[in-house]
Amino acid sequence: MATTKDLRRLRIKRAIRAKIKGTAERPRLTVFRSNTAMYAQLVDDLSGKTMMSATSYKKGKVNNNVEAAKLVGTAIADKAKAAGITKVVFDRNGYLYHGRIKSLAEGAREGGLQF
């Protein structure tokens, strides 16, 4: 059963997704935060495909802190630069912009992505 907090995040997520779209030239950088890991994906919404992804997941180990999120941000930025992508649209996926989400965004910016 979904909690009130989950329903609030999903409502915000729908509002964000109605406003932003990713293209092949400027994909959508979407983040997901779980209890065990951070995930980031670059998505082309026009073709409906995930272009690349990065994660902090390590089997059997919880690696979900601010430092791990920053590493995920730099990893996705490195993959994007290798593919020739420098500009993205940031999708915080309904999460508040602080803590791990903010750290991932800062890592991506330090890696060379422009939001």
PDB file of C-alpha atoms in Angstrom:
ATOM      1  CA  MET A   1       0.000   0.000   0.000  1.00  0.00           C
ATOM      2  CA  ALA A   2       1.325   3.409  -0.936  1.00  0.00           C
ATOM      3  CA  THR A   3       1.907   5.899   1.835  1.00  0.00           C
ATOM      4  CA  THR A   4       0.941   9.552   1.708  1.00  0.00           C
ATOM      5  CA  LYS A   5       4.585  10.475   1.111  1.00  0.00           C
ATOM      6  CA  ASP A   6       4.792   8.111  -1.879  1.00  0.00           C
ATOM      7  CA  LEU A   7       1.570   9.474  -3.366  1.00  0.00           C
ATOM      8  CA  ARG A   8       2.831  13.050  -2.960  1.00  0.00           C
ATOM      9  CA  ARG A   9       6.089  12.188  -4.770  1.00  0.00           C
ATOM     10  CA  LEU A  10       4.202  10.515  -7.616  1.00  0.00           C
ATOM     11  CA  ARG A  11       1.917  13.546  -8.003  1.00  0.00           C
ATOM     12  CA  ILE A  12       4.941  15.851  -8.194  1.00  0.00           C
ATOM     13  CA  LYS A  13       6.617  13.433 -10.612  1.00  0.00           C
ATOM     14  CA  ARG A  14       3.641  13.585 -12.990  1.00  0.00           C
ATOM     15  CA  ALA A  15       3.677  17.392 -12.895  1.00  0.00           C
ATOM     16  CA  ILE A  16       7.399  17.508 -13.689  1.00  0.00           C
ATOM     17  CA  ARG A  17       7.099  14.981 -16.521  1.00  0.00           C
ATOM     18  CA  ALA A  18       4.290  17.002 -18.100  1.00  0.00           C
ATOM     19  CA  LYS A  19       6.658  19.975 -18.415  1.00  0.00           C
ATOM     20  CA  ILE A  20       9.953  18.431 -19.547  1.00  0.00           C
ATOM     21  CA  LYS A  21      10.863  16.162 -22.437  1.00  0.00           C
ATOM     22  CA  GLY A  22      14.198  14.705 -23.398  1.00  0.00           C
ATOM     23  CA  THR A  23      15.470  14.584 -26.967  1.00  0.00           C
ATOM     24  CA  ALA A  24      18.435  12.857 -28.584  1.00  0.00           C
ATOM     25  CA  GLU A  25      20.404  16.129 -28.531  1.00  0.00           C
ATOM     26  CA  ARG A  26      19.312  17.084 -24.997  1.00  0.00           C
ATOM     27  CA  PRO A  27      18.201  13.956 -23.099  1.00  0.00           C
ATOM     28  CA  ARG A  28      16.422  13.869 -19.764  1.00  0.00           C
ATOM     29  CA  LEU A  29      18.668  12.985 -16.813  1.00  0.00           C
ATOM     30  CA  THR A  30      16.358  11.157 -14.442  1.00  0.00           C
ATOM     31  CA  VAL A  31      17.308   9.908 -10.989  1.00  0.00           C
ATOM     32  CA  PHE A  32      15.891   7.208  -8.740  1.00  0.00           C
ATOM     33  CA  ARG A  33      16.727   6.822  -5.083  1.00  0.00           C
ATOM     34  CA  SER A  34      16.176   3.512  -3.312  1.00  0.00           C
ATOM     35  CA  ASN A  35      17.144   2.353   0.151  1.00  0.00           C
ATOM     36  CA  THR A  36      20.190   0.549  -1.211  1.00  0.00           C
ATOM     37  CA  ALA A  37      21.394   2.516  -4.247  1.00  0.00           C
ATOM     38  CA  MET A  38      21.177   5.565  -6.500  1.00  0.00           C
ATOM     39  CA  TYR A  39      20.367   5.250 -10.182  1.00  0.00           C
ATOM     40  CA  ALA A  40      20.686   7.770 -13.017  1.00  0.00           C
ATOM     41  CA  GLN A  41      19.564   7.429 -16.635  1.00  0.00           C
ATOM     42  CA  LEU A  42      19.716   9.534 -19.765  1.00  0.00           C
ATOM     43  CA  VAL A  43      16.422   9.108 -21.614  1.00  0.00           C
ATOM     44  CA  ASP A  44      15.335  10.149 -25.102  1.00  0.00           C
ATOM     45  CA  ASP A  45      11.577  10.638 -24.682  1.00  0.00           C
ATOM     46  CA  LEU A  46      10.908  11.078 -28.399  1.00  0.00           C
ATOM     47  CA  SER A  47      12.059   7.535 -29.201  1.00  0.00           C
ATOM     48  CA  GLY A  48      11.217   6.172 -25.739  1.00  0.00           C
ATOM     49  CA  LYS A  49      14.699   4.740 -25.153  1.00  0.00           C
ATOM     50  CA  THR A  50      17.215   4.847 -22.352  1.00  0.00           C
ATOM     51  CA  MET A  51      20.489   6.007 -23.836  1.00  0.00           C
ATOM     52  CA  MET A  52      22.770   5.195 -20.881  1.00  0.00           C
ATOM     53  CA  SER A  53      22.663   4.619 -17.150  1.00  0.00           C
ATOM     54  CA  ALA A  54      24.815   4.569 -14.015  1.00  0.00           C
ATOM     55  CA  THR A  55      24.261   3.157 -10.555  1.00  0.00           C
ATOM     56  CA  SER A  56      25.852   2.957  -7.122  1.00  0.00           C
ATOM     57  CA  TYR A  57      24.539  -0.584  -6.644  1.00  0.00           C
ATOM     58  CA  LYS A  58      27.023  -3.186  -5.497  1.00  0.00           C
ATOM     59  CA  LYS A  59      25.725  -6.682  -4.847  1.00  0.00           C
ATOM     60  CA  GLY A  60      25.221  -7.424  -1.166  1.00  0.00           C
ATOM     61  CA  LYS A  61      26.341  -3.965  -0.037  1.00  0.00           C
ATOM     62  CA  VAL A  62      24.392  -0.813   0.778  1.00  0.00           C
ATOM     63  CA  ASN A  63      26.119   2.056  -1.008  1.00  0.00           C
ATOM     64  CA  ASN A  64      23.589   4.842  -0.831  1.00  0.00           C
ATOM     65  CA  ASN A  65      25.081   7.979   0.625  1.00  0.00           C
ATOM     66  CA  VAL A  66      25.961  11.462  -0.578  1.00  0.00           C
ATOM     67  CA  GLU A  67      29.443  10.465  -1.749  1.00  0.00           C
ATOM     68  CA  ALA A  68      28.093   7.508  -3.731  1.00  0.00           C
ATOM     69  CA  ALA A  69      25.498   9.764  -5.358  1.00  0.00           C
ATOM     70  CA  LYS A  70      28.216  12.194  -6.443  1.00  0.00           C
ATOM     71  CA  LEU A  71      30.153   9.308  -8.022  1.00  0.00           C
ATOM     72  CA  VAL A  72      27.037   8.257  -9.934  1.00  0.00           C
ATOM     73  CA  GLY A  73      26.696  11.827 -11.225  1.00  0.00           C
ATOM     74  CA  THR A  74      30.278  11.933 -12.466  1.00  0.00           C
ATOM     75  CA  ALA A  75      29.945   8.446 -13.992  1.00  0.00           C
ATOM     76  CA  ILE A  76      26.849   9.396 -16.020  1.00  0.00           C
ATOM     77  CA  ALA A  77      28.566  12.637 -17.084  1.00  0.00           C
ATOM     78  CA  ASP A  78      31.623  10.719 -18.305  1.00  0.00           C
ATOM     79  CA  LYS A  79      29.447   8.325 -20.324  1.00  0.00           C
ATOM     80  CA  ALA A  80      27.491  11.239 -21.787  1.00  0.00           C
ATOM     81  CA  LYS A  81      30.644  13.141 -22.778  1.00  0.00           C
ATOM     82  CA  ALA A  82      31.996  10.015 -24.474  1.00  0.00           C
ATOM     83  CA  ALA A  83      28.753   9.903 -26.504  1.00  0.00           C
ATOM     84  CA  GLY A  84      29.017  13.610 -27.374  1.00  0.00           C
ATOM     85  CA  ILE A  85      26.243  14.844 -25.062  1.00  0.00           C
ATOM     86  CA  THR A  86      26.912  18.002 -23.044  1.00  0.00           C
ATOM     87  CA  LYS A  87      23.423  19.405 -22.315  1.00  0.00           C
ATOM     88  CA  VAL A  88      20.667  17.588 -20.427  1.00  0.00           C
ATOM     89  CA  VAL A  89      17.316  18.306 -18.794  1.00  0.00           C
ATOM     90  CA  PHE A  90      17.351  17.364 -15.095  1.00  0.00           C
ATOM     91  CA  ASP A  91      14.417  15.307 -13.800  1.00  0.00           C
ATOM     92  CA  ARG A  92      14.535  14.972 -10.018  1.00  0.00           C
ATOM     93  CA  ASN A  93      11.665  12.468 -10.254  1.00  0.00           C
ATOM     94  CA  GLY A  94       9.575  14.098  -7.525  1.00  0.00           C
ATOM     95  CA  TYR A  95      12.319  14.026  -4.892  1.00  0.00           C
ATOM     96  CA  LEU A  96      13.302  17.177  -3.041  1.00  0.00           C
ATOM     97  CA  TYR A  97      16.455  18.818  -4.353  1.00  0.00           C
ATOM     98  CA  HIS A  98      18.748  18.207  -1.393  1.00  0.00           C
ATOM     99  CA  GLY A  99      20.994  15.507  -0.024  1.00  0.00           C
ATOM    100  CA  ARG A 100      21.669  12.682  -2.446  1.00  0.00           C
ATOM    101  CA  ILE A 101      19.722  14.220  -5.346  1.00  0.00           C
ATOM    102  CA  LYS A 102      21.641  17.487  -5.048  1.00  0.00           C
ATOM    103  CA  SER A 103      24.935  15.613  -4.755  1.00  0.00           C
ATOM    104  CA  LEU A 104      24.217  13.610  -7.914  1.00  0.00           C
ATOM    105  CA  ALA A 105      23.385  16.816  -9.809  1.00  0.00           C
ATOM    106  CA  GLU A 106      26.571  18.509  -8.582  1.00  0.00           C
ATOM    107  CA  GLY A 107      28.629  15.482  -9.626  1.00  0.00           C
ATOM    108  CA  ALA A 108      27.087  15.570 -13.092  1.00  0.00           C
ATOM    109  CA  ARG A 109      27.827  19.301 -13.391  1.00  0.00           C
ATOM    110  CA  GLU A 110      31.421  18.754 -12.283  1.00  0.00           C
ATOM    111  CA  GLY A 111      31.667  15.993 -14.888  1.00  0.00           C
ATOM    112  CA  GLY A 112      30.809  18.510 -17.605  1.00  0.00           C
ATOM    113  CA  LEU A 113      27.034  18.290 -18.094  1.00  0.00           C
ATOM    114  CA  GLN A 114      25.040  21.487 -18.426  1.00  0.00           C
ATOM    115  CA  PHE A 115      21.474  21.626 -17.087  1.00  0.00           C
TER     116      PHE A 115
END
